[in-house]
Coordinates of C-alpha atoms in Angstrom, one line a residue:
M1 CA 100.3 85.7 117.4
T2 CA 101.7 86.6 113.9
N3 CA 99.1 87.1 111.2
T4 CA 99.7 84.7 108.4
T5 CA 96.3 85.2 106.7
T6 CA 96.4 84.1 103.0
P7 CA 96.4 87.1 100.7
A8 CA 93.2 87.9 98.8
L9 CA 93.0 86.2 95.5
L10 CA 93.6 88.4 92.5
K11 CA 90.8 86.6 90.5
D12 CA 88.3 87.9 93.0
I13 CA 88.6 91.3 91.5
L14 CA 86.3 89.9 88.8
G15 CA 83.9 88.3 91.2
P16 CA 80.1 88.7 91.5
P17 CA 80.2 92.4 92.5
A18 CA 82.2 93.2 89.3
L19 CA 79.7 91.3 87.2
R20 CA 76.9 93.5 88.7
V21 CA 78.8 96.7 87.8
I22 CA 79.4 95.5 84.2
A23 CA 75.7 94.5 83.9
S24 CA 74.5 97.8 85.3
A25 CA 76.8 99.7 82.9
G26 CA 75.5 97.9 79.9
A27 CA 71.8 98.3 80.9
S28 CA 72.2 102.0 81.6
V29 CA 73.6 102.8 78.1
S30 CA 71.4 100.7 75.9
R31 CA 68.1 98.9 76.0
H32 CA 69.8 96.4 73.6
F33 CA 72.0 95.1 76.3
D34 CA 70.4 92.0 77.9
Q35 CA 71.4 92.4 81.6
A36 CA 69.8 89.1 82.7
V37 CA 71.5 87.1 80.0
F38 CA 74.9 88.6 80.8
L39 CA 74.6 87.9 84.6
S40 CA 73.5 84.3 84.0
S41 CA 76.2 83.6 81.4
A42 CA 79.0 85.3 83.3
S43 CA 78.1 83.7 86.7
N44 CA 77.9 80.2 85.4
G45 CA 81.3 78.5 85.8
L46 CA 83.1 81.7 87.0
A47 CA 84.2 80.3 90.4
G48 CA 86.9 77.9 89.1
L49 CA 88.6 80.3 86.7
S50 CA 91.8 82.2 87.1
I51 CA 91.9 86.0 86.7
M52 CA 92.6 85.8 82.9
G53 CA 90.2 82.9 82.5
R54 CA 87.5 85.2 84.0
V55 CA 88.4 88.0 81.6
R56 CA 87.8 85.6 78.7
H57 CA 84.6 84.2 80.3
I58 CA 83.1 87.6 80.9
A59 CA 83.9 88.6 77.3
D60 CA 82.0 85.6 76.1
A61 CA 79.1 86.5 78.3
L62 CA 79.1 90.0 76.8
K63 CA 78.8 88.5 73.4
A64 CA 75.6 86.7 74.5
A65 CA 74.2 89.9 75.9
L66 CA 75.1 92.3 73.1
P67 CA 73.6 92.8 69.6
D68 CA 74.8 90.4 66.9
R69 CA 76.0 93.2 64.7
F70 CA 79.5 93.9 65.8
E71 CA 79.4 97.6 65.0
D72 CA 76.4 98.0 67.3
A73 CA 78.0 96.0 70.0
L74 CA 81.2 98.1 69.9
E75 CA 79.1 101.3 70.3
I76 CA 77.6 99.9 73.5
V77 CA 80.8 98.6 75.1
G78 CA 82.5 102.0 74.3
A79 CA 79.7 103.8 76.2
M80 CA 79.9 101.3 79.1
A81 CA 83.6 101.8 79.8
P82 CA 83.4 105.2 81.7
Q83 CA 80.9 103.6 84.2
L84 CA 83.2 100.7 85.2
T85 CA 84.9 100.9 88.6
H86 CA 88.0 98.8 88.1
G87 CA 90.6 98.4 85.4
F88 CA 90.1 94.7 85.2
Q89 CA 86.4 95.2 84.4
A90 CA 87.5 97.2 81.4
I91 CA 90.1 94.6 80.5
A92 CA 87.2 92.1 80.3
V93 CA 85.4 94.5 78.0
T94 CA 88.5 94.9 75.8
E95 CA 88.7 91.1 75.5
F96 CA 85.3 91.1 73.9
V97 CA 86.9 93.1 71.1
A98 CA 89.8 90.8 70.8
R99 CA 87.7 87.6 70.7
Y100 CA 85.0 88.9 68.2
G101 CA 86.6 91.7 66.3
L102 CA 89.4 90.1 64.3
D103 CA 87.3 90.3 61.1
D104 CA 86.9 94.1 61.5
V105 CA 90.5 95.2 62.3
D106 CA 90.3 99.0 61.8
R107 CA 87.1 99.4 63.8
S108 CA 88.3 97.1 66.5
L109 CA 91.7 98.8 67.0
D110 CA 89.9 102.2 67.1
A111 CA 87.7 100.8 69.8
L112 CA 90.8 99.5 71.8
A113 CA 92.4 102.9 71.6
H114 CA 89.3 104.3 73.2
L115 CA 88.8 101.6 75.8
T116 CA 92.4 101.5 76.9
R117 CA 91.8 104.8 78.9
F118 CA 89.6 102.8 81.3
G119 CA 91.6 99.5 81.6
S120 CA 94.6 98.7 79.5
A121 CA 93.9 97.0 76.2
E122 CA 97.5 95.6 76.1
F123 CA 96.1 92.0 76.2
A124 CA 93.3 92.6 73.7
V125 CA 95.6 93.9 71.0
R126 CA 97.7 90.7 71.0
P127 CA 95.5 88.6 68.7
F128 CA 95.5 91.4 66.1
L129 CA 99.3 91.4 66.2
A130 CA 99.4 87.6 65.9
Q131 CA 97.0 87.7 63.0
D132 CA 98.7 90.5 60.9
T133 CA 101.8 91.8 62.7
E134 CA 102.8 94.3 60.0
R135 CA 99.4 95.9 59.6
T136 CA 98.7 96.1 63.4
L137 CA 102.2 97.5 64.1
A138 CA 101.6 100.2 61.5
I139 CA 98.4 101.3 63.3
M140 CA 100.0 101.1 66.7
A141 CA 102.9 103.3 65.4
R142 CA 100.3 106.0 64.7
W143 CA 99.1 105.8 68.3
T144 CA 102.5 107.1 69.4
G145 CA 101.4 110.6 68.2
S146 CA 98.2 110.5 70.3
P147 CA 97.7 113.3 72.9
D148 CA 96.4 110.7 75.3
E149 CA 99.2 109.0 77.3
H150 CA 97.1 105.8 77.7
V151 CA 97.0 105.4 73.9
R152 CA 100.7 106.0 73.6
R153 CA 101.5 103.5 76.3
L154 CA 99.3 100.9 74.6
A155 CA 101.5 101.2 71.5
S156 CA 104.5 100.1 73.6
E157 CA 103.0 97.8 76.1
G158 CA 100.8 95.9 73.7
S159 CA 103.7 95.1 71.5
R160 CA 106.1 93.9 74.3
P161 CA 107.8 90.6 73.3
R162 CA 107.3 89.1 76.8
L163 CA 104.2 90.9 78.1
P164 CA 103.4 89.2 81.4
W165 CA 100.2 87.0 81.4
A166 CA 99.9 87.5 77.6
S167 CA 100.3 85.1 74.8
R168 CA 103.6 85.1 73.0
I169 CA 103.4 86.3 69.4
P170 CA 105.3 84.1 66.9
A171 CA 106.7 87.0 64.9
F172 CA 108.1 88.6 68.1
K173 CA 109.6 85.3 69.2
A174 CA 111.5 85.2 66.0
N175 CA 112.4 88.9 66.2
P176 CA 111.7 90.7 69.4
T177 CA 112.8 94.1 67.9
L178 CA 109.9 94.4 65.5
A179 CA 108.4 97.4 67.4
V180 CA 111.6 99.5 67.4
A181 CA 109.9 102.3 65.4
I182 CA 107.3 102.6 68.2
L183 CA 110.1 102.7 70.9
E184 CA 112.1 105.3 68.9
S185 CA 109.0 107.6 68.8
L186 CA 108.5 107.3 72.5
K187 CA 112.0 107.4 73.8
A188 CA 111.6 111.0 75.1
D189 CA 107.9 110.8 75.9
P190 CA 106.9 113.4 78.6
S191 CA 104.8 110.8 80.5
T192 CA 106.4 108.6 83.1
Y193 CA 103.6 106.1 82.5
V194 CA 104.7 105.8 78.9
R195 CA 108.5 105.8 79.6
K196 CA 108.1 103.0 82.1
S197 CA 106.4 100.9 79.4
V198 CA 109.2 101.6 76.9
A199 CA 111.8 100.6 79.4
N200 CA 109.9 97.4 80.2
H201 CA 109.6 96.6 76.5
L202 CA 113.4 97.2 76.1
N203 CA 114.1 95.0 79.1
D204 CA 112.1 92.2 77.4
I205 CA 114.4 92.5 74.4
A206 CA 117.4 92.4 76.7
K207 CA 116.6 88.8 77.6
D208 CA 116.8 87.6 73.9
R209 CA 118.9 90.2 72.1
P210 CA 121.3 91.9 74.6
D211 CA 123.8 92.9 72.1
W212 CA 121.2 94.6 69.9
L213 CA 119.8 96.4 72.9
L214 CA 123.2 97.7 74.1
H215 CA 124.1 99.0 70.7
R216 CA 120.7 100.8 70.3
L217 CA 120.8 102.4 73.8
A218 CA 124.3 103.6 73.2
D219 CA 122.8 105.7 70.3
W220 CA 120.0 106.9 72.6
Q221 CA 122.4 108.8 75.0
N222 CA 121.3 112.3 74.1
G223 CA 121.1 114.0 77.5
D224 CA 117.3 114.0 77.7
P225 CA 116.4 113.2 81.3
G226 CA 113.5 111.0 80.3
T227 CA 115.6 109.0 77.8
T228 CA 118.3 108.6 80.5
W229 CA 115.7 107.2 82.9
I230 CA 114.5 104.8 80.2
I231 CA 118.0 103.6 79.5
R232 CA 118.7 102.9 83.2
H233 CA 115.5 101.1 83.8
A234 CA 115.7 99.1 80.5
L235 CA 119.2 97.8 81.5
R236 CA 118.1 96.5 84.9
T237 CA 118.3 92.8 83.9
L238 CA 121.8 93.2 82.3
I239 CA 123.0 95.3 85.3
K240 CA 121.9 92.6 87.7
E241 CA 123.9 90.1 85.6
G242 CA 126.9 92.4 85.9
N243 CA 127.2 93.1 82.2
P244 CA 130.1 95.5 81.8
R245 CA 128.6 97.3 78.7
A246 CA 125.3 97.9 80.5
L247 CA 127.1 99.2 83.6
A248 CA 129.2 101.5 81.4
L249 CA 126.1 103.0 79.8
I250 CA 124.9 104.2 83.2
G251 CA 128.3 105.5 84.1
V252 CA 129.5 102.6 86.3
G253 CA 133.0 101.1 85.9
D254 CA 133.7 97.4 85.8
G255 CA 134.1 96.3 89.4
A256 CA 134.2 98.5 92.5
A257 CA 137.1 99.7 94.7
V258 CA 135.4 99.1 98.0
T259 CA 135.8 97.0 101.1
I260 CA 132.7 95.6 102.9
Q261 CA 133.0 96.5 106.6
D262 CA 129.7 95.0 107.6
F263 CA 127.0 93.0 105.8
S264 CA 124.3 91.7 108.2
I265 CA 120.7 90.6 108.6
K266 CA 118.6 91.0 111.7
P267 CA 117.0 89.0 113.1
R268 CA 118.7 85.9 111.7
N269 CA 115.7 83.8 112.6
V270 CA 112.2 84.9 111.5
R271 CA 108.7 83.5 111.1
L272 CA 106.4 84.2 108.2
G273 CA 104.8 87.6 108.6
Q274 CA 107.8 89.2 110.3
A275 CA 110.5 91.3 108.6
I276 CA 114.3 91.3 108.3
T277 CA 116.6 94.4 108.1
I278 CA 119.6 94.2 105.9
N279 CA 122.5 96.5 106.6
V280 CA 125.8 97.1 104.8
E281 CA 128.7 99.5 105.3
L282 CA 131.0 100.1 102.3
I283 CA 134.3 101.9 102.4
S284 CA 135.9 103.3 99.3
T285 CA 139.5 102.3 98.5
S286 CA 139.6 104.4 95.4
P287 CA 141.5 107.7 95.0
D288 CA 138.5 109.0 92.9
A289 CA 134.8 109.2 93.3
Q290 CA 133.0 106.2 91.9
R291 CA 129.4 105.3 91.0
L292 CA 128.2 102.2 92.7
V293 CA 125.2 100.0 91.9
V294 CA 124.4 98.0 95.1
D295 CA 121.9 95.2 94.9
Y296 CA 121.3 92.0 96.9
R297 CA 120.2 88.6 95.8
V298 CA 118.0 86.4 98.0
H299 CA 118.2 82.7 97.3
Y300 CA 114.7 81.6 98.3
T301 CA 114.3 78.0 99.5
R302 CA 111.7 76.1 97.5
A303 CA 109.8 72.9 98.0
G304 CA 112.1 69.8 97.7
G305 CA 115.2 71.7 98.8
R306 CA 115.6 73.7 95.6
T307 CA 116.5 77.4 95.7
A308 CA 115.6 80.3 93.4
G309 CA 117.5 83.6 93.4
K310 CA 115.8 87.0 93.1
V311 CA 117.8 90.3 92.9
F312 CA 116.5 93.4 94.7
K313 CA 117.7 97.0 94.2
L314 CA 119.4 98.6 97.2
K315 CA 120.9 101.9 95.9
T316 CA 122.7 103.5 93.1
F317 CA 124.9 106.4 94.2
D318 CA 128.3 108.2 94.0
L319 CA 130.8 107.4 96.7
P320 CA 133.5 110.0 97.2
A321 CA 137.2 108.9 97.4
G322 CA 138.0 107.3 100.8
Q323 CA 134.5 107.8 102.2
A324 CA 132.2 105.2 103.8
A325 CA 128.4 104.7 103.2
T326 CA 125.9 102.8 105.3
L327 CA 122.9 101.4 103.5
G328 CA 119.9 99.5 104.9
V329 CA 116.6 98.1 103.8
R330 CA 113.7 96.4 105.6
Q331 CA 112.0 93.5 103.8
A332 CA 108.8 91.8 104.9
I333 CA 108.8 88.0 104.9
R334 CA 105.2 87.3 103.8
N335 CA 103.5 85.4 101.0
F336 CA 102.4 87.1 97.8
S337 CA 100.3 85.8 95.0
T338 CA 103.6 85.6 93.0
R339 CA 105.9 84.3 95.7
R340 CA 105.5 81.9 98.6
H341 CA 108.0 81.4 101.3
H342 CA 109.2 78.0 102.7
P343 CA 111.1 77.2 105.9
G344 CA 114.8 76.9 105.7
C345 CA 118.1 78.8 105.3
H346 CA 118.0 81.6 102.8
E347 CA 121.4 82.8 101.5
V348 CA 121.8 86.5 100.7
E349 CA 124.5 87.9 98.4
L350 CA 125.7 91.6 98.3
I351 CA 126.3 92.6 94.7
V352 CA 128.3 95.8 93.9
N353 CA 128.7 96.8 90.3
G354 CA 127.6 93.3 89.2
Q355 CA 130.1 91.4 91.4
T356 CA 129.2 89.4 94.6
M357 CA 131.3 90.9 97.4
A358 CA 129.8 89.4 100.6
K359 CA 127.3 86.8 101.7
T360 CA 125.1 86.2 104.8
A361 CA 121.9 84.3 105.5
F362 CA 118.7 84.2 107.5
E363 CA 116.4 81.3 108.5
I364 CA 112.7 81.1 108.1
E365 CA 111.4 78.9 110.8
T366 CA 108.1 77.0 111.1
E367 CA 105.7 78.0 113.8
S368 CA 106.4 74.7 115.6
S369 CA 110.1 75.4 115.8
I370 CA 109.7 78.7 117.7

């Protein structure tokens, strides 16, 4: 029988075992940390909270267990961090700084730059940006010169206009390009970890200011391999939309001189927990070599008969004149915390250089229909 077990809940990362780790870390570094108070406060009401709700709840429990003097509390949480065993435990610790350190900005931001090495402080820096955007951005801009890649990444990630799970900052809603000085400083960063954040930050901007982004990235084309990677990754939303200027920036012409010999999905009927294989054969009709960006869009059936499309990358490659290429990908049909599948017909589009060139479909069946 197919295994359709519900995935583990993300919020359980901050369950009772995590509370014990945090409590033990606090007690081991200071006699002024009240372990019993923390465990009691953190455990009470935890079960019904989401992952980010638990982050805030644990931060409040830390407040109850730590000294009243904020400077003393910061010293303890800074010493606790290396003993934590999961990034989300550290995120809960950084949230303490966000919730109780807004009146001590310089000391708090210094603490976040230290804590981010153990669990990203990208959420914790947001209240400081909302409170005083200009001052906080100036401090974060200095972080771009840090020898620590985690601190440099925090400068970019914490200032993202559309950071997932995070509150939107009013100033960035009005102008999502406010952190451009940070991005300019990091556009050739040696760390993949940092460059990925820069690209994601730019992709956020693409959703609100595509023309600004395209103009800026045209000026970034300097031959540096790291910068080239950032440009390609930052343009992914616009490329999926078939934006001609975005395609041109990665060396792709408008449209594609190809014919589709085969575009198929096997099996056509699947159950939850199984997988499909998507295959396509393309044949060049161009007298010259051409760069192709090949994606596919799955139109997921939703409750009530609605559909929602999601684009997946297949391959970006150079196809010689008159040559053929066969591409394939296997995709599991299983539920995730961010996506649940529903029975019904799922249309799939083949997208080449931003244009739909073929369609097919597969069916997710209920257990009772097999």
